[in-house]
Tab-separated table of C-alpha atoms in Angstrom:
chain	number	residue	atom	x	y	z
A	1	MET	CA	4.388	-24.688	-13.396
A	2	ASP	CA	6.411	-25.588	-16.482
A	3	LEU	CA	4.174	-25.239	-19.525
A	4	ARG	CA	4.961	-27.667	-22.353
A	5	THR	CA	3.589	-27.712	-25.885
A	6	ARG	CA	2.914	-30.962	-27.696
A	7	GLY	CA	5.674	-30.151	-30.184
A	8	ARG	CA	8.198	-29.602	-27.416
A	9	LEU	CA	7.284	-32.851	-25.702
A	10	LEU	CA	7.672	-34.771	-28.954
A	11	ALA	CA	11.016	-33.053	-29.564
A	12	GLU	CA	12.128	-34.143	-26.083
A	13	GLY	CA	11.550	-37.775	-27.068
A	14	TYR	CA	8.033	-38.510	-25.801
A	15	SER	CA	5.974	-40.623	-28.186
A	16	GLU	CA	2.306	-40.023	-29.042
A	17	ARG	CA	1.487	-43.240	-27.184
A	18	GLU	CA	3.290	-42.014	-24.057
A	19	LEU	CA	1.477	-38.695	-24.190
A	20	ARG	CA	-1.916	-40.421	-24.433
A	21	ARG	CA	-1.031	-42.644	-21.479
A	22	MET	CA	0.181	-39.716	-19.371
A	23	LEU	CA	-3.031	-37.824	-20.086
A	24	ARG	CA	-5.100	-40.858	-19.041
A	25	THR	CA	-3.190	-41.324	-15.786
A	26	GLY	CA	-3.135	-37.622	-14.916
A	27	GLU	CA	0.653	-37.315	-15.164
A	28	LEU	CA	0.015	-34.712	-17.854
A	29	CYS	CA	-2.760	-32.134	-17.592
A	30	PRO	CA	-4.116	-30.216	-20.619
A	31	VAL	CA	-4.228	-26.439	-20.272
A	32	ARG	CA	-5.563	-25.914	-23.794
A	33	PRO	CA	-5.302	-28.033	-26.960
A	34	GLY	CA	-1.630	-28.685	-27.583
A	35	ALA	CA	-0.407	-27.251	-24.265
A	36	TYR	CA	0.120	-29.191	-21.040
A	37	VAL	CA	1.632	-29.134	-17.562
A	38	PHE	CA	2.984	-32.078	-15.603
A	39	GLY	CA	0.756	-33.137	-12.733
A	40	GLY	CA	-2.634	-31.617	-12.018
A	41	ALA	CA	-3.706	-28.098	-12.858
A	42	PRO	CA	-3.446	-25.640	-9.939
A	43	PRO	CA	-6.677	-25.445	-7.916
A	44	ASP	CA	-6.549	-21.638	-7.831
A	45	LEU	CA	-8.600	-19.988	-10.599
A	46	ILE	CA	-6.114	-17.129	-11.012
A	47	ALA	CA	-3.139	-19.493	-11.352
A	48	ARG	CA	-5.042	-21.598	-13.895
A	49	HIS	CA	-5.902	-18.526	-15.924
A	50	LEU	CA	-2.283	-17.400	-15.934
A	51	LEU	CA	-1.331	-20.797	-17.380
A	52	GLN	CA	-4.032	-20.412	-20.035
A	53	VAL	CA	-2.661	-16.959	-20.895
A	54	ARG	CA	0.834	-18.352	-21.368
A	55	ALA	CA	-0.461	-21.252	-23.435
A	56	ALA	CA	-2.497	-18.935	-25.673
A	57	CYS	CA	0.476	-16.620	-26.208
A	58	GLU	CA	2.552	-19.602	-27.377
A	59	GLN	CA	0.082	-20.106	-30.221
A	60	LEU	CA	-0.923	-16.549	-31.098
A	61	SER	CA	0.943	-14.160	-33.345
A	62	GLY	CA	3.467	-11.814	-31.804
A	63	HIS	CA	1.155	-8.885	-32.511
A	64	ALA	CA	-1.319	-10.010	-29.837
A	65	VAL	CA	-1.039	-8.193	-26.505
A	66	VAL	CA	-2.555	-9.668	-23.328
A	67	SER	CA	-5.299	-7.281	-22.200
A	68	HIS	CA	-8.480	-6.712	-20.147
A	69	ALA	CA	-9.057	-9.271	-17.357
A	70	SER	CA	-6.147	-11.439	-18.495
A	71	ALA	CA	-3.753	-8.490	-18.228
A	72	ALA	CA	-5.138	-7.749	-14.765
A	73	VAL	CA	-4.259	-11.308	-13.720
A	74	VAL	CA	-0.727	-10.952	-15.111
A	75	HIS	CA	-0.227	-7.636	-13.276
A	76	GLY	CA	-1.541	-9.067	-9.990
A	77	VAL	CA	-4.637	-6.854	-9.850
A	78	ALA	CA	-7.421	-8.287	-7.686
A	79	LEU	CA	-10.623	-9.182	-9.527
A	80	TRP	CA	-14.118	-9.906	-8.265
A	81	ALA	CA	-16.897	-11.545	-10.333
A	82	VAL	CA	-15.024	-11.033	-13.602
A	83	PRO	CA	-15.262	-14.131	-15.842
A	84	LEU	CA	-11.957	-15.801	-16.650
A	85	ASP	CA	-13.317	-18.309	-19.148
A	86	HIS	CA	-11.532	-16.588	-22.061
A	87	VAL	CA	-8.007	-15.310	-22.530
A	88	HIS	CA	-8.252	-11.663	-23.615
A	89	VAL	CA	-5.784	-10.192	-26.087
A	90	THR	CA	-5.780	-6.982	-28.105
A	91	ARG	CA	-4.401	-6.418	-31.575
A	92	SER	CA	-3.436	-2.844	-32.312
A	93	ARG	CA	-5.972	-2.267	-35.047
A	94	ARG	CA	-8.868	0.138	-35.112
A	95	SER	CA	-11.618	-2.229	-36.232
A	96	SER	CA	-11.226	-5.413	-38.298
A	97	GLY	CA	-10.124	-8.692	-36.761
A	98	ALA	CA	-11.971	-8.725	-33.450
A	99	ARG	CA	-13.434	-12.115	-32.619
A	100	ARG	CA	-14.566	-14.216	-29.676
A	101	GLY	CA	-13.591	-17.862	-29.952
A	102	ARG	CA	-14.119	-20.746	-27.575
A	103	ARG	CA	-11.023	-19.903	-25.518
A	104	VAL	CA	-9.631	-16.569	-26.746
A	105	HIS	CA	-11.329	-13.188	-27.069
A	106	VAL	CA	-9.445	-11.025	-29.555
A	107	HIS	CA	-10.104	-7.278	-29.240
A	108	CYS	CA	-9.045	-4.677	-31.772
A	109	ALA	CA	-8.070	-1.188	-30.628
A	110	ALA	CA	-5.240	1.264	-31.090
A	111	LEU	CA	-2.355	0.721	-28.675
A	112	ASP	CA	0.463	3.211	-28.344
A	113	ALA	CA	3.958	1.949	-27.627
A	114	ASP	CA	3.868	3.088	-23.994
A	115	GLU	CA	0.602	1.203	-23.443
A	116	VAL	CA	2.382	-2.136	-23.926
A	117	VAL	CA	4.808	-3.519	-21.330
A	118	MET	CA	6.701	-6.771	-20.783
A	119	VAL	CA	5.799	-8.798	-17.690
A	120	ASP	CA	7.506	-12.159	-17.136
A	121	GLY	CA	8.106	-12.527	-20.864
A	122	LEU	CA	4.547	-11.611	-21.867
A	123	ARG	CA	3.503	-8.549	-23.867
A	124	VAL	CA	0.755	-6.993	-21.741
A	125	THR	CA	-1.210	-3.758	-21.763
A	126	SER	CA	0.064	-1.341	-19.115
A	127	VAL	CA	-1.706	-1.279	-15.760
A	128	GLU	CA	-3.409	2.011	-16.649
A	129	ARG	CA	-4.614	0.817	-20.062
A	130	THR	CA	-5.715	-2.479	-18.509
A	131	LEU	CA	-7.877	-0.654	-15.959
A	132	VAL	CA	-9.367	1.582	-18.653
A	133	ASP	CA	-10.261	-1.431	-20.805
A	134	LEU	CA	-11.707	-3.319	-17.845
A	135	ALA	CA	-13.775	-0.351	-16.693
A	136	ARG	CA	-15.188	0.001	-20.226
A	137	THR	CA	-16.326	-3.607	-20.378
A	138	VAL	CA	-17.332	-4.773	-16.875
A	139	PRO	CA	-19.947	-3.435	-14.433
A	140	PHE	CA	-19.167	-0.503	-12.115
A	141	GLU	CA	-18.588	-2.586	-8.980
A	142	GLN	CA	-16.141	-4.963	-10.671
A	143	ALA	CA	-14.260	-2.033	-12.209
A	144	VAL	CA	-13.945	-0.310	-8.825
A	145	VAL	CA	-12.561	-3.478	-7.195
A	146	ALA	CA	-9.835	-3.739	-9.854
A	147	ALA	CA	-8.928	-0.038	-9.814
A	148	ASP	CA	-8.844	0.088	-6.000
A	149	SER	CA	-6.562	-2.946	-5.967
A	150	ALA	CA	-4.110	-1.450	-8.460
A	151	LEU	CA	-3.962	1.837	-6.539
A	152	HIS	CA	-3.654	0.130	-3.145
A	153	ARG	CA	-0.812	-2.093	-4.365
A	154	HIS	CA	0.979	0.922	-5.865
A	155	LEU	CA	0.815	-0.557	-9.365
A	156	THR	CA	-0.319	2.858	-10.557
A	157	ASN	CA	-1.317	6.214	-9.088
A	158	ARG	CA	-4.223	8.611	-9.349
A	159	ALA	CA	-2.478	11.007	-11.755
A	160	ALA	CA	-1.494	8.218	-14.172
A	161	LEU	CA	-4.976	6.698	-14.038
A	162	ASP	CA	-6.668	10.037	-14.725
A	163	LEU	CA	-4.292	10.676	-17.635
A	164	ALA	CA	-5.016	7.256	-19.163
A	165	SER	CA	-8.757	7.841	-18.809
A	166	ALA	CA	-8.564	11.227	-20.537
A	167	ARG	CA	-6.256	9.890	-23.226
A	168	ARG	CA	-8.731	7.281	-24.454
A	169	SER	CA	-11.864	9.390	-24.073
A	170	ARG	CA	-13.277	8.322	-27.453
A	171	LEU	CA	-13.245	4.581	-26.854
A	172	PRO	CA	-16.641	2.853	-26.493
A	173	GLY	CA	-17.792	2.629	-22.893
A	174	MET	CA	-15.639	5.475	-21.616
A	175	PRO	CA	-18.404	7.440	-19.815
A	176	ALA	CA	-18.992	4.465	-17.496
A	177	ALA	CA	-15.266	3.830	-17.233
A	178	ARG	CA	-14.565	7.405	-16.140
A	179	ARG	CA	-17.163	7.139	-13.366
A	180	ALA	CA	-15.667	3.904	-12.027
A	181	LEU	CA	-12.062	5.095	-12.219
A	182	ALA	CA	-12.917	8.415	-10.587
A	183	PHE	CA	-14.548	6.510	-7.701
A	184	ALA	CA	-11.434	4.367	-7.128
A	185	ASP	CA	-9.516	4.896	-3.890
A	186	ALA	CA	-6.104	3.530	-2.884
A	187	ARG	CA	-7.205	3.208	0.747
A	188	SER	CA	-9.521	0.287	-0.010
A	189	ALA	CA	-7.471	-2.683	1.135
A	190	SER	CA	-9.563	-5.556	-0.233
A	191	PRO	CA	-12.347	-6.396	-2.701
A	192	GLY	CA	-14.769	-6.539	0.241
A	193	GLU	CA	-13.903	-3.000	1.264
A	194	SER	CA	-14.204	-1.812	-2.336
A	195	ARG	CA	-17.622	-3.386	-2.710
A	196	SER	CA	-18.613	-1.906	0.648
A	197	ARG	CA	-17.794	1.590	-0.606
A	198	VAL	CA	-20.032	1.016	-3.619
A	199	VAL	CA	-23.031	-0.212	-1.616
A	200	ILE	CA	-22.573	2.556	0.974
A	201	ALA	CA	-22.771	5.122	-1.817
A	202	ARG	CA	-25.776	3.404	-3.389
A	203	ALA	CA	-27.548	3.403	-0.031
A	204	GLY	CA	-27.230	7.190	0.097
A	205	LEU	CA	-25.137	7.155	3.273
A	206	PRO	CA	-22.591	9.902	4.033
A	207	VAL	CA	-19.158	9.336	2.493
A	208	PRO	CA	-16.987	7.592	5.114
A	209	VAL	CA	-13.374	8.249	6.010
A	210	LEU	CA	-11.401	5.203	4.877
A	211	GLN	CA	-8.853	3.610	7.221
A	212	TRP	CA	-9.785	6.109	9.928
A	213	GLU	CA	-7.288	6.217	12.808
A	214	VAL	CA	-9.245	6.505	16.032
A	215	ARG	CA	-7.493	8.366	18.845
A	216	THR	CA	-8.410	9.376	22.366
A	217	THR	CA	-8.986	13.032	23.256
A	218	SER	CA	-5.370	13.101	24.465
A	219	GLY	CA	-4.130	11.784	21.105
A	220	LEU	CA	-3.405	8.150	22.011
A	221	PHE	CA	-3.926	5.700	19.145
A	222	VAL	CA	-6.863	3.328	19.717
A	223	GLY	CA	-7.192	1.558	16.399
A	224	ARG	CA	-7.683	1.839	12.675
A	225	VAL	CA	-11.122	1.069	11.231
A	226	ASP	CA	-12.202	0.342	7.659
A	227	PHE	CA	-14.863	3.061	7.584
A	228	GLY	CA	-15.355	5.985	9.897
A	229	TRP	CA	-17.893	8.759	10.265
A	230	PRO	CA	-16.035	10.936	12.827
A	231	GLU	CA	-18.702	13.631	13.034
A	232	LEU	CA	-21.367	10.963	13.547
A	233	ARG	CA	-19.314	8.981	16.115
A	234	THR	CA	-19.749	5.757	14.132
A	235	VAL	CA	-17.373	3.182	12.661
A	236	GLY	CA	-17.960	0.369	10.187
A	237	GLU	CA	-15.948	-2.794	9.657
A	238	PHE	CA	-16.067	-5.242	6.776
A	239	ASP	CA	-15.429	-8.685	8.239
A	240	GLY	CA	-13.867	-10.851	5.572
A	241	ARG	CA	-11.959	-14.026	6.336
A	242	VAL	CA	-8.937	-12.587	4.544
A	243	LYS	CA	-8.635	-9.887	7.211
A	244	TYR	CA	-8.316	-12.439	10.011
A	245	GLY	CA	-6.043	-14.568	7.836
A	246	ARG	CA	-3.614	-11.630	7.625
A	247	GLU	CA	-3.613	-11.382	11.423
A	248	LEU	CA	-3.033	-15.116	11.854
A	249	ARG	CA	0.744	-15.206	11.536
A	250	PRO	CA	2.541	-18.568	11.875
A	251	GLY	CA	2.334	-19.851	15.417
A	252	ARG	CA	-0.556	-17.586	16.471
A	253	ASP	CA	-3.649	-19.055	18.065
A	254	PRO	CA	-6.901	-18.166	16.191
A	255	VAL	CA	-8.625	-17.725	19.566
A	256	GLU	CA	-5.995	-15.145	20.524
A	257	VAL	CA	-6.621	-13.200	17.303
A	258	LEU	CA	-10.369	-13.108	17.943
A	259	TYR	CA	-9.823	-12.085	21.581
A	260	GLU	CA	-7.573	-9.208	20.511
A	261	GLU	CA	-10.222	-8.068	18.021
A	262	LYS	CA	-12.834	-8.115	20.780
A	263	CYS	CA	-10.581	-6.009	23.025
A	264	ARG	CA	-10.025	-3.590	20.150
A	265	GLU	CA	-13.777	-3.278	19.656
A	266	ASP	CA	-14.304	-2.651	23.374
A	267	GLU	CA	-11.703	0.149	23.253
A	268	LEU	CA	-13.483	1.723	20.277
A	269	ARG	CA	-16.830	1.588	22.051
A	270	ALA	CA	-15.203	3.164	25.113
A	271	GLU	CA	-14.553	6.212	22.922
A	272	ASP	CA	-18.332	6.578	22.558
A	273	LEU	CA	-18.301	5.174	19.040
A	274	GLY	CA	-21.122	3.128	17.601
A	275	MET	CA	-19.886	0.107	15.632
A	276	VAL	CA	-21.510	-1.816	12.802
A	277	ARG	CA	-20.019	-4.910	11.200
A	278	TRP	CA	-20.961	-6.676	7.980
A	279	GLY	CA	-19.654	-9.493	5.803
A	280	TRP	CA	-19.768	-10.808	2.247
A	281	VAL	CA	-23.349	-12.038	2.476
A	282	ASP	CA	-24.550	-8.566	3.526
A	283	LEU	CA	-23.131	-6.831	0.463
A	284	ASP	CA	-25.827	-8.293	-1.786
A	285	ARG	CA	-28.587	-7.110	0.551
A	286	PHE	CA	-27.181	-4.047	2.252
A	287	ALA	CA	-30.394	-2.251	3.292
A	288	PRO	CA	-30.486	-3.760	6.842
A	289	VAL	CA	-26.818	-2.823	7.378
A	290	ALA	CA	-27.466	0.692	6.087
A	291	GLN	CA	-30.320	1.050	8.557
A	292	ARG	CA	-28.133	-0.161	11.444
A	293	LEU	CA	-25.581	2.491	10.496
A	294	ARG	CA	-28.240	5.221	10.411
A	295	ASP	CA	-29.505	4.065	13.810
A	296	ARG	CA	-26.025	4.426	15.318
A	297	TYR	CA	-25.154	7.815	13.831
A	298	ARG	CA	-24.800	10.287	16.700
A	299	PRO	CA	-23.968	13.809	15.518
A	300	CYS	CA	-21.347	15.486	17.710
């Protein structure tokens, strides 16, 4: 969407009266005071936040660098349960100047030159610094979702993430950040799978093999599962709607997709594998799922 400031609209020949009318009729939608887009705001929370980031950067000094959750949005890192009610920016200062306003949260921290990158015309903290700052300031589960996403999408790699974590070891919140970043795994393909890894660990279950490729004794490929316990002959699948959405290519019948998934599950069971499925609602109360997994574990 084309972001327009009030000054630009006036310079283009719109009058104050026209602007008031367009706001009343919905032809013009406010993003923040003095910044607008034509038509309605996008329904997607991430897209709206990106507009708010751009609007804030139009009005902030050039020393402000988009950071924390806002930088994650700019980089395309998946977030879960991270508030996007403020635009986060960092000024490269060690202490003075930090503030939390109604719409913008200004952080102050040292930023080296290589920790600032340009993305679509915005000055943004690097992916690695963004993940470090997020992991310092959000709960463990939310930090893992973001770090998994960045690794899975090849926005960074394990070596770079470990280096960034060690580099900023003296920042507040780094002990918790190091734990979350160390737990991150590129094989987690979605926020649901990332959250599943966290609750599996909290339940005290054995560490699963992620994206386990199941094969017959003769080596034929049967299928890939989200979580596998090969020595316990058990597989686990997180059933999120996004997964089936990926399978539903244009022109495909939803019934066909579900039938194929059933056939896949039958083939897995034919390999003497116990299967347990869970969804979003189960992640907040995982004990029954954990017990079902324990009940199906069958040591080789």
